[in-house]
CSV table of C-alpha atoms in Angstrom, one decimal:
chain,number,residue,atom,x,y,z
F,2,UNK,CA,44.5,196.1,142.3
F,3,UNK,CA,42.4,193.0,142.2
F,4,UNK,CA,41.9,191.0,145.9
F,5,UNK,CA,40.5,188.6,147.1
F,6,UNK,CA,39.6,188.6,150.6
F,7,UNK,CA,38.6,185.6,152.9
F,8,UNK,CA,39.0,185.5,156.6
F,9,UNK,CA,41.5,183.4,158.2
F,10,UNK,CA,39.8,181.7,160.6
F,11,UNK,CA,39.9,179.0,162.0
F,12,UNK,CA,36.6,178.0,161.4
F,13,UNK,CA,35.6,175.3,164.4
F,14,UNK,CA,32.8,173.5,163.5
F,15,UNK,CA,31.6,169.6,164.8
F,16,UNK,CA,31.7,167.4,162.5
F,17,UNK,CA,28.3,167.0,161.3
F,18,UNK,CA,27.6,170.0,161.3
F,19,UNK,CA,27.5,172.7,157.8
F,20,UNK,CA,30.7,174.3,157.1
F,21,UNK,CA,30.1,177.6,155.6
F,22,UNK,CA,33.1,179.9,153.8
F,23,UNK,CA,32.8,183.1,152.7
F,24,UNK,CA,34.9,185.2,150.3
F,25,UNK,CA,34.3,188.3,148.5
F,26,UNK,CA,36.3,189.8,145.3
F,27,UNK,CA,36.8,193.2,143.8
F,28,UNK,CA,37.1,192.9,139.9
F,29,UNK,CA,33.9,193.8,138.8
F,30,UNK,CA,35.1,191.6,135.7
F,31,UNK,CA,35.6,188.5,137.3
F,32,UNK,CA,33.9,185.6,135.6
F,33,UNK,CA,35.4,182.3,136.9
F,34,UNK,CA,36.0,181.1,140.1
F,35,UNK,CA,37.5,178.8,142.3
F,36,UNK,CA,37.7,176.8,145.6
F,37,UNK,CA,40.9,174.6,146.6
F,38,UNK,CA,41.3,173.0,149.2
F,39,UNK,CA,45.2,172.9,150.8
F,40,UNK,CA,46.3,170.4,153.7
F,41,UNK,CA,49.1,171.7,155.4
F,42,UNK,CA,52.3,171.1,153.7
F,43,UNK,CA,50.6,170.0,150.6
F,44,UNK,CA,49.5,171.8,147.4
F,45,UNK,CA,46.0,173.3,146.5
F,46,UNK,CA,43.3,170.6,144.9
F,47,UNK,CA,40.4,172.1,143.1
F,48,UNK,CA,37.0,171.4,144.7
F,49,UNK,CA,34.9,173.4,143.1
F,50,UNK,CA,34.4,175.6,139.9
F,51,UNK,CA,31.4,178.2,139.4
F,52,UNK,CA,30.9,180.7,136.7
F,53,UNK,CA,27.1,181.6,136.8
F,54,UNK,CA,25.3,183.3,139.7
F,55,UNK,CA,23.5,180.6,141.8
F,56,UNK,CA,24.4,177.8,143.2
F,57,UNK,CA,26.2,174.7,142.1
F,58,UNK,CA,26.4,171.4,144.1
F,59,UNK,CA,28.9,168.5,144.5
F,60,UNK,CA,28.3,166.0,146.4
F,61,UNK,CA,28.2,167.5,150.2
F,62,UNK,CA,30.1,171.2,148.6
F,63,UNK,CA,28.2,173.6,147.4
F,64,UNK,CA,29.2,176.7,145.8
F,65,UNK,CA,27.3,180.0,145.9
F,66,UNK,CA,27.8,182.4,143.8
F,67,UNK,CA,26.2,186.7,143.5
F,68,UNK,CA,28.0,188.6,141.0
F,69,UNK,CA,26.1,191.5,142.4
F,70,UNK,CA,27.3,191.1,145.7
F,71,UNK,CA,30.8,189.9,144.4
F,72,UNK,CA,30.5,187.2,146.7
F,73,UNK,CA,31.4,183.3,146.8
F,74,UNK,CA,30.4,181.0,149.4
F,75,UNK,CA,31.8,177.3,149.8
F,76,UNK,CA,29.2,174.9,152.3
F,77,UNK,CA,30.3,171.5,153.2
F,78,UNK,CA,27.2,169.7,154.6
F,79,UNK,CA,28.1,167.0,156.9
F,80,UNK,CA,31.7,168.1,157.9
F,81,UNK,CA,34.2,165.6,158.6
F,82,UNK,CA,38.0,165.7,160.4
F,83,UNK,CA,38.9,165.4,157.1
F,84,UNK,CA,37.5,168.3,156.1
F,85,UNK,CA,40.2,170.2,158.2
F,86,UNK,CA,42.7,171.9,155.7
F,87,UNK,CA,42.7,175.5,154.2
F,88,UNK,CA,40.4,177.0,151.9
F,89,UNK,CA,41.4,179.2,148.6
F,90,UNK,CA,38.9,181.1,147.1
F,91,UNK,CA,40.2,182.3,143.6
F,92,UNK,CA,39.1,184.7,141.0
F,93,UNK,CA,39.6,185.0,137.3
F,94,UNK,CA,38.5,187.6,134.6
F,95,UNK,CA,39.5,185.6,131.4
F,96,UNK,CA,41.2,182.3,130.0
F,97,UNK,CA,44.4,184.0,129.3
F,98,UNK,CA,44.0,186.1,132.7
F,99,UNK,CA,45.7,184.9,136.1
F,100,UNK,CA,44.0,183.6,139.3
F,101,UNK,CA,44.4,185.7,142.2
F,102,UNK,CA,43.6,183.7,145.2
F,103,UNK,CA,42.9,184.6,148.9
F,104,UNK,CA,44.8,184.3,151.9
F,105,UNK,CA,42.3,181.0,152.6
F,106,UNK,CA,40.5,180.5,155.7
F,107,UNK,CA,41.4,177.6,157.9
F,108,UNK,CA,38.5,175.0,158.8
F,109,UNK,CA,38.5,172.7,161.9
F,110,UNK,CA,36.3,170.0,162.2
F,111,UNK,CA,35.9,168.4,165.3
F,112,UNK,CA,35.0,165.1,166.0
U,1,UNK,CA,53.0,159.3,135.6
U,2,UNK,CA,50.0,161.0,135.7
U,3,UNK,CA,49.2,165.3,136.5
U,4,UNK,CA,51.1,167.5,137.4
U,5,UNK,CA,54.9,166.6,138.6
U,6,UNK,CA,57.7,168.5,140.5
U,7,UNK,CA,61.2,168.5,141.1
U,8,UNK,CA,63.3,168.2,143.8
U,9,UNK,CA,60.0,168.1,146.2
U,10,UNK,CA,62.5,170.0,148.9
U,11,UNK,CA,65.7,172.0,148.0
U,12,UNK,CA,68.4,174.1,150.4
U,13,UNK,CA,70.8,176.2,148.4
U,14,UNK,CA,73.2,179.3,149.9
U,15,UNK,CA,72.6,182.7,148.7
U,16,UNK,CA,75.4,181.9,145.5
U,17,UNK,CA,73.9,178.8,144.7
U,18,UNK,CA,72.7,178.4,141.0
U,19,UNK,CA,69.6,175.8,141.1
U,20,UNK,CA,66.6,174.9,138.7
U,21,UNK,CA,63.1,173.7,139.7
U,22,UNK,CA,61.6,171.5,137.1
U,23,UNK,CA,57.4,171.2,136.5
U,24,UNK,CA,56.2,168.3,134.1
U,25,UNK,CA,52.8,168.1,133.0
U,26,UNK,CA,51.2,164.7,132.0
U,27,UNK,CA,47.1,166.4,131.1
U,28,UNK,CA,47.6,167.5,127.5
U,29,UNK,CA,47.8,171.4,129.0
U,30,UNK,CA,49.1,173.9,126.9
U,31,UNK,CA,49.3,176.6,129.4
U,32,UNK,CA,51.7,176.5,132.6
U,33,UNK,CA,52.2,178.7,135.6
U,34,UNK,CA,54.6,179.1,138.6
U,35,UNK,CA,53.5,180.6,141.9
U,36,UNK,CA,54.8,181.4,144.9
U,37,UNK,CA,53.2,180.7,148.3
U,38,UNK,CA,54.7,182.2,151.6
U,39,UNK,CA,53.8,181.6,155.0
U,40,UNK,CA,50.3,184.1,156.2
U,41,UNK,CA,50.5,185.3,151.9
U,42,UNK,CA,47.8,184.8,148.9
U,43,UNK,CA,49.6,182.3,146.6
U,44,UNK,CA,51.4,184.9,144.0
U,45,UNK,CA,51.5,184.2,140.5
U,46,UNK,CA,55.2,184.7,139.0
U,47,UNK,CA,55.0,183.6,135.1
U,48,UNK,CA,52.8,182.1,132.8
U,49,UNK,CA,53.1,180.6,130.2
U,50,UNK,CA,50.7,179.6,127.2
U,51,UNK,CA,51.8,177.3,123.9
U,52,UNK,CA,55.5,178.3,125.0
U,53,UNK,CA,55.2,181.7,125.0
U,54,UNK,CA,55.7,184.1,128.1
U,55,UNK,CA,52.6,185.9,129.0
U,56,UNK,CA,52.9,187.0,132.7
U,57,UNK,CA,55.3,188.4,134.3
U,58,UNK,CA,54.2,189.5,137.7
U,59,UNK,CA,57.7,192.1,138.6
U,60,UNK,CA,59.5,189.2,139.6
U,61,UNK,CA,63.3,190.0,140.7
U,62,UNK,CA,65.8,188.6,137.8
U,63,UNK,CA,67.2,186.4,140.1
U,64,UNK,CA,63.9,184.0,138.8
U,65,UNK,CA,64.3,183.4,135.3
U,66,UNK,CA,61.6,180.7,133.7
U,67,UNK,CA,62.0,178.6,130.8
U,68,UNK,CA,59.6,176.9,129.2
U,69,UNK,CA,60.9,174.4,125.9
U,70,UNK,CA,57.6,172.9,125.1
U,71,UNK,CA,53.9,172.3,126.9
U,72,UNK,CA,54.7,169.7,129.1
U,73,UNK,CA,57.6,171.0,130.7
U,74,UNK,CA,58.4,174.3,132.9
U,75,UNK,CA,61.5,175.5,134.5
U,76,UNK,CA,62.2,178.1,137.1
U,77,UNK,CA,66.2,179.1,137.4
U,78,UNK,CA,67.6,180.4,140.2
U,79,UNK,CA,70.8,182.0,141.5
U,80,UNK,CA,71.7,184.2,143.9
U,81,UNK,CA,68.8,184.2,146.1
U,82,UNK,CA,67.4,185.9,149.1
U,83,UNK,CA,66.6,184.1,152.6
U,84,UNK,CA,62.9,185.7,152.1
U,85,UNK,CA,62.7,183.9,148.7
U,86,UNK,CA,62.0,180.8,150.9
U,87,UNK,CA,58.8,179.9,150.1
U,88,UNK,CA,57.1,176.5,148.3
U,89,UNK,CA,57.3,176.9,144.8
U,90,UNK,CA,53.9,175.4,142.8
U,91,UNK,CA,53.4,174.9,139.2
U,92,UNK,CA,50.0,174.9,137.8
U,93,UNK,CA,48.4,173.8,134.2
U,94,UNK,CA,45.8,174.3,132.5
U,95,UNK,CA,44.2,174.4,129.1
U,96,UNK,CA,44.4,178.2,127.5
U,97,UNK,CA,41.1,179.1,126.4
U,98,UNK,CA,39.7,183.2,125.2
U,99,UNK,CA,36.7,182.4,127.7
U,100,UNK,CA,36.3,182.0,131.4
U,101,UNK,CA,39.4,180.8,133.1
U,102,UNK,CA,39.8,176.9,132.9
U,103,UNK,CA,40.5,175.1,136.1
U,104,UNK,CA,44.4,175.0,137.1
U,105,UNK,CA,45.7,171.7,138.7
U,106,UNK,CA,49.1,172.2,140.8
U,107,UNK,CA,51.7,169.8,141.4
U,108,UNK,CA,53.3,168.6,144.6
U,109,UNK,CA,55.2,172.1,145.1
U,110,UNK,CA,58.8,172.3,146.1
U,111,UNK,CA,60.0,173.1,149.5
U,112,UNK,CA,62.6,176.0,149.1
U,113,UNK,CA,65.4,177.2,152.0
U,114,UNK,CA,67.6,179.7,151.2
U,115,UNK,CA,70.3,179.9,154.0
């Protein structure tokens, strides 16, 4: 059974401040993954991609990822209330393979 | 019209009710999706489909039945639901590719209330 597990949250955080999102997988053969971002009542938007251990940056996201650890982190630098929305971290083993997401964790940035 | 579209946005149908939810996709995809997101759930993949042809099926109940006449546009039937098959309903596309996963972009989602 693949998972993907995230905790729910909320995350509180000032805005400001670094927003950091955690979520780990178990398929040992995941290569791809994915953060969206959901605002309630509204679908998932992609804000990140990352297929290579490291880190890969966008603007104030940055993804982490450690195959080893089968880990992937999601930092937003400089959080803003519009930041607030749900988190999906999603994995993926191959092109013709489906994504199987996480439950998301909620963010809440305070002004 | 640009992405990914979807249609009605929010739909109430009785338990006897025959409905369809309709997906258009406007990026050139060839590979479309349909999941299922519930209140405190993971999103849950139902069927994909890539250049037309069904390649998922995740155990869905009958009572779902996809069709998919060309790349651009996806389907999802329904009849004779359930109250706990209230849910929103998202299609995804995205190009099919042998190598990593390419990104998925979902449309608006439809609202579903089964009474």
């Amino acid at each position: 059974q693949k998972e993907v597990e995230q905790n729910s949250g909320p995350l509180s955080v000032p805005e400001g401040a670094i927003a950091s999102l955690n979520c780990t997988y178990s398929d040992r053969g995941s290569q791809s993954f994915f953060w969206y971002r959901q605002y309630s009542g509204k679908s998932p938007e992609l804000i990140m991609s990352i297929y290579s251990n490291g880190d890969k940056e966008d603007g104030r996201f940055t993804a982490q990822l450690n195959k080893a650890s089968q880990y992937v982190s999601l930092l937003i630098r400089d959080s803003q209330p519009s930041d607030s929305a749900t988190y999906l971290c999603a994995a993926s083993n191959s092109g013709y393979s489906t994504l199987t997401f996480g439950k998301g964790t909620m963010l809440l940035v305070s002004p | 019209e640009t992405g990914v579209t979807q249609t009605p946005r929010h739909l109430v149908m009785g338990m006897t009710n025959k409905k369809s939810l309709k997906c258009e996709q406007h990026l050139g995809h060839n590979a479309m999706y349909w999941y299922k997101q519930s209140a405190k759930k993971p999103l849950e993949l139902m069927f994909v489909y890539n250049f037309k042809e069904q390649t998922e099926n995740n155990s869905v109940p009958s009572r779902f039945s996809p069709e998919c006449p060309n790349s651009s546009h996806l389907f999802l039937h329904l009849h004779t639901l359930q109250p706990e098959d209230s849910a929103l309903y998202l299609c995804a596309s995205s190009h099919a590719s042998g190598g990593p996963q390419e990104t998925q972009y979902f449309g608006p989602g439809t609202r579903l209330l089964v009474l």
